mmCIF file of C-alpha atoms in Angstrom:
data_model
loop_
_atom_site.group_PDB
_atom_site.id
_atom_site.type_symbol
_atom_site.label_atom_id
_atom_site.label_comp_id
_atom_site.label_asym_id
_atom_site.label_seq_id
_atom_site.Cartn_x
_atom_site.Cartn_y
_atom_site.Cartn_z
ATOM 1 C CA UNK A 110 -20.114 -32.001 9.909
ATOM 2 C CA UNK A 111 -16.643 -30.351 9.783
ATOM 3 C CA UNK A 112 -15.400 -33.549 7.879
ATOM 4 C CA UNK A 113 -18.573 -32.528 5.153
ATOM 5 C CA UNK A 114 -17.488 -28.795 4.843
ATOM 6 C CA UNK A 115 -13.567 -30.026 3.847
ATOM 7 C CA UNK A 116 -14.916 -32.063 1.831
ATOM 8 C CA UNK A 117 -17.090 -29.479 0.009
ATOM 9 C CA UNK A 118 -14.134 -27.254 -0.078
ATOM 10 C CA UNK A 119 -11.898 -29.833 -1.358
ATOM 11 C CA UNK A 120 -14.171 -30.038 -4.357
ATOM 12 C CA UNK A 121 -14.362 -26.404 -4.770
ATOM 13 C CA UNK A 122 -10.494 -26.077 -4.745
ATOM 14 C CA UNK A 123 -9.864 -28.759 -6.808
ATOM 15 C CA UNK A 124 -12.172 -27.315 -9.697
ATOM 16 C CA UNK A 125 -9.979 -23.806 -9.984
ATOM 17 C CA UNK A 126 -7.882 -23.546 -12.439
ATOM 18 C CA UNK A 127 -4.009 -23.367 -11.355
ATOM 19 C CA UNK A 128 -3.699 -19.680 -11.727
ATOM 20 C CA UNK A 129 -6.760 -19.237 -9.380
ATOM 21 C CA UNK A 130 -5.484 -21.749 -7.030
ATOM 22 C CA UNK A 131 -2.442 -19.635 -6.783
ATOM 23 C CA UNK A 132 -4.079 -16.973 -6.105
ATOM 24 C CA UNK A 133 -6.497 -18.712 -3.241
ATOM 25 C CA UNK A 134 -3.759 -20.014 -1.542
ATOM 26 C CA UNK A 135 -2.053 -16.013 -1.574
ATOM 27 C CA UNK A 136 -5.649 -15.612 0.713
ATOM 28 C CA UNK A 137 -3.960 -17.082 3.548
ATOM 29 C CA UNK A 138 -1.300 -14.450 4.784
ATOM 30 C CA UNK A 139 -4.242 -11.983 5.717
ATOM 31 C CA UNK A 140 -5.235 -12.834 9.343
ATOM 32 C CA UNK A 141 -8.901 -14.682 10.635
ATOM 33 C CA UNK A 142 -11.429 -12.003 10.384
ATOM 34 C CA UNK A 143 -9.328 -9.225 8.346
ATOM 35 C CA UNK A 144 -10.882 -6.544 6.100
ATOM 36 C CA UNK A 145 -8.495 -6.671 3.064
ATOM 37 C CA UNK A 146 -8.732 -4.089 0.145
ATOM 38 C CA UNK A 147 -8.963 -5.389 -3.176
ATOM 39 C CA UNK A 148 -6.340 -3.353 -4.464
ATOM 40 C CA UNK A 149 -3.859 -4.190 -1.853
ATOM 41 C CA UNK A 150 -4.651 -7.728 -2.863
ATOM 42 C CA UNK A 151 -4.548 -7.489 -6.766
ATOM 43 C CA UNK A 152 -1.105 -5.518 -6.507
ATOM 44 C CA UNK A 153 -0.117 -8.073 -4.282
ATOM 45 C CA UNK A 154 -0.484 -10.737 -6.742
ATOM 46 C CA UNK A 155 1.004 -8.617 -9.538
ATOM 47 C CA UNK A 156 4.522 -8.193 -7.481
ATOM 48 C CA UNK A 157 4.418 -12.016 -6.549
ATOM 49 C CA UNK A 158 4.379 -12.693 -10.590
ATOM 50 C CA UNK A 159 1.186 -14.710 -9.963
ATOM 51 C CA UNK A 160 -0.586 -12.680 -12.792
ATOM 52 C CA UNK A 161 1.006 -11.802 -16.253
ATOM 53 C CA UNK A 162 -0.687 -10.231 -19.052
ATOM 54 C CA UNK A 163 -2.667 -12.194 -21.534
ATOM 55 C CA UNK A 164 -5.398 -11.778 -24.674
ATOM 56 C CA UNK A 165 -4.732 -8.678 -24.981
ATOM 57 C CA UNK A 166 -5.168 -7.463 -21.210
ATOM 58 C CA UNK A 167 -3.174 -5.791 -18.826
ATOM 59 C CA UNK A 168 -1.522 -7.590 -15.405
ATOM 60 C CA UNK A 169 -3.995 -5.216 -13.560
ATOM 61 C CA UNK A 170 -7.062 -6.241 -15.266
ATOM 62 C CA UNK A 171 -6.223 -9.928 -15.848
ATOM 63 C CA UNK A 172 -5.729 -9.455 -11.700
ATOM 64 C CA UNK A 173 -9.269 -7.689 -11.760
ATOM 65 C CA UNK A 174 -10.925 -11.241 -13.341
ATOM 66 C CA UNK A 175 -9.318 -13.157 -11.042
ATOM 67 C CA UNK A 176 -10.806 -11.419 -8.302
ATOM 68 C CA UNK A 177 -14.012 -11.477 -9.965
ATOM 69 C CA UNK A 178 -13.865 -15.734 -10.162
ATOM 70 C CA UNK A 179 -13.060 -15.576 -6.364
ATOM 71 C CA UNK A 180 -16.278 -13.509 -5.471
ATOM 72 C CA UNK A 181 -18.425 -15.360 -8.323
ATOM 73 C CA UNK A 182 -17.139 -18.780 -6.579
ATOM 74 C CA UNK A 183 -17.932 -17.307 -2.516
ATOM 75 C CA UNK A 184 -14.435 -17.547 -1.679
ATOM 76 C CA UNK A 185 -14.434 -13.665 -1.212
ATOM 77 C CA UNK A 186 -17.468 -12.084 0.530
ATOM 78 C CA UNK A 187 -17.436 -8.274 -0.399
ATOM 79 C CA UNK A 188 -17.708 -5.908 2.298
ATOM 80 C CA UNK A 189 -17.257 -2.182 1.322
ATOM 81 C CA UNK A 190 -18.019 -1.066 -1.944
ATOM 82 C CA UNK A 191 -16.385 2.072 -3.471
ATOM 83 C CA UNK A 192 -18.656 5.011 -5.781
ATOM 84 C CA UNK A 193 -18.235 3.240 -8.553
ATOM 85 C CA UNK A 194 -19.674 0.003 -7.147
ATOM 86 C CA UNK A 195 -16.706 -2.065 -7.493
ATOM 87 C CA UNK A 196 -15.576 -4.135 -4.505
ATOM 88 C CA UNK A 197 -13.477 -1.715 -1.787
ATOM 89 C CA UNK A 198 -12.883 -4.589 1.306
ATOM 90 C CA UNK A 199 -13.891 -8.133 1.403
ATOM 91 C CA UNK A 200 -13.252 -10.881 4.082
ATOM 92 C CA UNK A 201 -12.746 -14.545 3.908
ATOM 93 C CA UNK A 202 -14.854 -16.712 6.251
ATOM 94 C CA UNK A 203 -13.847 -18.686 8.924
ATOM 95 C CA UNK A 204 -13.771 -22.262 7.710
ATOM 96 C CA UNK A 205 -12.658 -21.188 4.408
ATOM 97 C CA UNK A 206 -9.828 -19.088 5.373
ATOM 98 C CA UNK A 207 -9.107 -22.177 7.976
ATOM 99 C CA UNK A 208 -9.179 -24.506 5.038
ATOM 100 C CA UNK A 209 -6.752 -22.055 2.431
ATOM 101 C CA UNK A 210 -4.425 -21.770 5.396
ATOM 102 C CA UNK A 211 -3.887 -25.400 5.948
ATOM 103 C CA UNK A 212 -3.981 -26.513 2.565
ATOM 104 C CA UNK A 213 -0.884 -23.706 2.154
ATOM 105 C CA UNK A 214 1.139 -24.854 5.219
ATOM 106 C CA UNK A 215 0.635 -28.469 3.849
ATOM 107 C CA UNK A 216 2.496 -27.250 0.367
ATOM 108 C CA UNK A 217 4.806 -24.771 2.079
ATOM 109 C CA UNK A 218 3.633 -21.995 0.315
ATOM 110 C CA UNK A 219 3.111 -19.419 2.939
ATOM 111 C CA UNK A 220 4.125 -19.957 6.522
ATOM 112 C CA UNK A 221 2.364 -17.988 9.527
ATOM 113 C CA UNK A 222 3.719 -17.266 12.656
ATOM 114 C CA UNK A 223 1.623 -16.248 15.054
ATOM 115 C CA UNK A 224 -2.148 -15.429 14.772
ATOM 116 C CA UNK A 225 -5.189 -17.285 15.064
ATOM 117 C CA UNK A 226 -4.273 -20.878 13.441
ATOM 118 C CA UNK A 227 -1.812 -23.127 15.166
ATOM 119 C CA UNK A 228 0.386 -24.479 12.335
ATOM 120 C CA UNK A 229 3.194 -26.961 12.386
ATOM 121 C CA UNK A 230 6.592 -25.038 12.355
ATOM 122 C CA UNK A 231 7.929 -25.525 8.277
ATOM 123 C CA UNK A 232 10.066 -28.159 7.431
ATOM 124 C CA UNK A 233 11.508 -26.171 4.425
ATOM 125 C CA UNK A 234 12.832 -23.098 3.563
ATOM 126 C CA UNK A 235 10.256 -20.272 3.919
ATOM 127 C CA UNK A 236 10.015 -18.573 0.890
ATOM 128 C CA UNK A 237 6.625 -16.128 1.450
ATOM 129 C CA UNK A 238 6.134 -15.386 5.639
ATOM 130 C CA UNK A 239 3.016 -13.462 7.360
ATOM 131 C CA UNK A 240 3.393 -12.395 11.101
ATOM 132 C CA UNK A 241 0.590 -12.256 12.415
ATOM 133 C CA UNK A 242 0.207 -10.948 16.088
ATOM 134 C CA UNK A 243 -3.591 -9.765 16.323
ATOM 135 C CA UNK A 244 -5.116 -11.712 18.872
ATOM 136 C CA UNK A 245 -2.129 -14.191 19.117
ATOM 137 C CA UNK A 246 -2.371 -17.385 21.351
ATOM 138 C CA UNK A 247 0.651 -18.713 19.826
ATOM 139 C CA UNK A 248 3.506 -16.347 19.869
ATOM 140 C CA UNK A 249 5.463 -14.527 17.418
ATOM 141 C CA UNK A 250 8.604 -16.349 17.403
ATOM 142 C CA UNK A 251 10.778 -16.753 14.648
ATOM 143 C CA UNK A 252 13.183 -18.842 16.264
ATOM 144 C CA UNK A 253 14.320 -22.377 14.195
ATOM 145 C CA UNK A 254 12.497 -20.663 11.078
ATOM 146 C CA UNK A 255 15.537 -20.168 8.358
ATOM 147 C CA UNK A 256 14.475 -16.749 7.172
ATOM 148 C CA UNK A 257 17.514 -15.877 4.280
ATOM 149 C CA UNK A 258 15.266 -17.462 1.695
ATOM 150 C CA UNK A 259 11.822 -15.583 2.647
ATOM 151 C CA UNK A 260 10.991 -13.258 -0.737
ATOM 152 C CA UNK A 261 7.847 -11.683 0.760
ATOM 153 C CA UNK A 262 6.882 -10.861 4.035
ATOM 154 C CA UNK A 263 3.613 -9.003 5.462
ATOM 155 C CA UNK A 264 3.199 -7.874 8.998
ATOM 156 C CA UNK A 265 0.131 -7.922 10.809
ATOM 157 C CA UNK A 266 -0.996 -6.474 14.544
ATOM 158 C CA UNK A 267 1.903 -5.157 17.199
ATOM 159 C CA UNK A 268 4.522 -7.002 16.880
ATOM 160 C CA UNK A 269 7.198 -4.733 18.878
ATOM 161 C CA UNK A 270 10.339 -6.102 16.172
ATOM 162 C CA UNK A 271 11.286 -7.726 13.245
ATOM 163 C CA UNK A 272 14.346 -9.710 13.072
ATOM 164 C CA UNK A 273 15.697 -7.892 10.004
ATOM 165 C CA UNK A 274 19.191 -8.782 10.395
ATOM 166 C CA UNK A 275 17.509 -12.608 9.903
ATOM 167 C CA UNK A 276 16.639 -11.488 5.975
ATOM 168 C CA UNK A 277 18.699 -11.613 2.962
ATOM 169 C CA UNK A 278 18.116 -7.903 1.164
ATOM 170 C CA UNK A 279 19.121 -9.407 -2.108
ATOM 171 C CA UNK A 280 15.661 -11.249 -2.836
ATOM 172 C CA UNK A 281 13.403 -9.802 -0.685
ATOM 173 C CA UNK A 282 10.377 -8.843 -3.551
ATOM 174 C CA UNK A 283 7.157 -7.704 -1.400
ATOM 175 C CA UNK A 284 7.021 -6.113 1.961
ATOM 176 C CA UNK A 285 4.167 -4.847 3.663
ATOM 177 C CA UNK A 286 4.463 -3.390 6.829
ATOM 178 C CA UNK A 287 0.936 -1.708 6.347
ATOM 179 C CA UNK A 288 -0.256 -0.366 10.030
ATOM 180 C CA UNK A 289 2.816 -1.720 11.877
ATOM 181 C CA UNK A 290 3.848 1.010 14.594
ATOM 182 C CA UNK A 291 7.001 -0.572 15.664
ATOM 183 C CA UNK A 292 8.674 0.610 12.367
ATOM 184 C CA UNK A 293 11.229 3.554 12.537
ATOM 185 C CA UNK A 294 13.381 5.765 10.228
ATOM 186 C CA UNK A 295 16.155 3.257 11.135
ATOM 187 C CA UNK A 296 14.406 0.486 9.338
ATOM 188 C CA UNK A 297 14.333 2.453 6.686
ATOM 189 C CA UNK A 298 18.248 1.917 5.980
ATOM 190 C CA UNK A 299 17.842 -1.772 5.838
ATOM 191 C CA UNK A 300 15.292 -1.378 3.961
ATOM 192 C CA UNK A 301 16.216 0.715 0.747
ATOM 193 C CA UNK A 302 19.220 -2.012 0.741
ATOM 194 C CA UNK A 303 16.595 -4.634 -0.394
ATOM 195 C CA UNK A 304 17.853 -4.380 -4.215
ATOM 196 C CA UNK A 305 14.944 -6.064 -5.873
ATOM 197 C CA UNK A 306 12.351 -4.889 -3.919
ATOM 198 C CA UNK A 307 9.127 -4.290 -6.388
ATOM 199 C CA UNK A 308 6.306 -3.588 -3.875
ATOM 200 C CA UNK A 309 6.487 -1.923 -0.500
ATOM 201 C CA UNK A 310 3.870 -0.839 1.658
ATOM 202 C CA UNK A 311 4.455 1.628 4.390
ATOM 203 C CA UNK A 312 0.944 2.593 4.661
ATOM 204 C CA UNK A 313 -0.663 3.880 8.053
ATOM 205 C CA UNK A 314 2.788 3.367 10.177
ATOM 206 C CA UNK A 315 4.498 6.242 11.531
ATOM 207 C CA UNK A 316 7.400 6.843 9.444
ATOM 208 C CA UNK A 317 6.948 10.716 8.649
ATOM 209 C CA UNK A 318 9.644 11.025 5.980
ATOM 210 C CA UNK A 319 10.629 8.501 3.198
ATOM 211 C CA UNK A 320 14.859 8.572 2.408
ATOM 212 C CA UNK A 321 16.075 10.050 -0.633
ATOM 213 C CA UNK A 322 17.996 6.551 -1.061
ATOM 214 C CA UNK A 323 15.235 5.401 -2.030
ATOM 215 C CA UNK A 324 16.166 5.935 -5.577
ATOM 216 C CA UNK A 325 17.927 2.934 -5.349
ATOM 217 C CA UNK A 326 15.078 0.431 -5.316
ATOM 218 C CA UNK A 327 14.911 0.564 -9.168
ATOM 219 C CA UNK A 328 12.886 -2.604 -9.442
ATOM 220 C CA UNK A 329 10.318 -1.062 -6.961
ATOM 221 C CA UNK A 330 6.815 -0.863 -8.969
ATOM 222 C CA UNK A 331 4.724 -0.123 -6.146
ATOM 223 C CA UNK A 332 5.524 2.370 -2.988
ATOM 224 C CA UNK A 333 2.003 2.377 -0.897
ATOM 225 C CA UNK A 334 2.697 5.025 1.553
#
């Protein structure tokens, strides 16, 4: 019964440790059904400050472990697998991902608009925000969201706009408009005025030439283009 499987996952969630909660929880800005790459994932966690360094290991391979307990645990499913037989793409499944989403909106710490999962509109200040328009029953409207406190924001699907102007550019950290066509070069402006960006992902839109102000972003530790 569905009331069986929650109460499996409950069991499996409450056993993580807190940094690997963290980290599940992170799961639930991707979109039902998405192939995610690892690395897009373990940077992601890196910018968000969910990973530090410890024993004597880098953020990027305490990141790596992480990942590892996920898959060890069945959280993860792998996918793809690069040469060197490390994980490429992985999905979540269904009831899990349904689960992680919930259990996120319920301690407001991601918010989705849009997408697959119908979810209560937040009662607080959105701090991390995934828009989500793939296969959308449920709209893509921001409106009554208070978006000047959102730090991180991912974009998902065709969404034709983003309400920029909605943003505060002094504490926007992560942005990741990976495969979202309705960017363009004016974007850009608002953009490289986002002072502490430190990861941004223009991967697979069709922006054909990055600004040489830029330069400016000098917290920026990742540029995925």
């Amino acid at each position: 019964t569905l009331d069986g499987v929650t109460r499996i996952l409950d069991c499996c969630y409450n056993d993580l440790p807190g940094d690997l909660k963290t980290c599940t929880l992170y799961l639930s800005i991707f979109p039902k059904g998405w192939k995610i790459s690892r690395k897009r994932l373990t940077r992601r966690w890196i910018a968000e400050g969910f990973v530090s360094e410890k024993q004597g290991l880098t953020e990027e391979e305490v990141a790596e472990t992480y990942f590892s307990q996920l898959m060890r645990r069945k959280i993860i499913r792998p996918v793809e697998h690069c040469s060197d037989g490390k994980v490429k793409t992985f999905q979540v499944h269904d009831m899990v991902l349904e689960y992680i989403v919930s259990k996120s909106s319920e301690e407001n710490f991601i918010t989705v608009v849009g997408g697959h999962w119908m979810m209560p509109a937040p009662r607080n200040k959105v701090r991390r925000l995934s828009m989500q328009s793939s296969g959308s029953k449920h709209g893509t409207s921001t409106k009554g969201i208070n978006l000047c406190q959102v730090r991180s924001l991912t974009v998902f699907g065709s969404l034709n706009q983003l309400p920029f102007r909605s943003f505060n550019n002094g504490i926007i950290q992560v942005l990741d408009l990976e495969g979202w066509k309705g960017l363009k070069e004016k974007h850009l402006n608002d953009i490289c005025k986002m002072q502490v960006l430190k990861y941004l992902s223009l991967r697979q839109t069709e922006i054909a030439k990055i600004p040489s102000n830029i330069e400016k972003l000098e917290y920026l530790e990742t540029l995925d283009i």
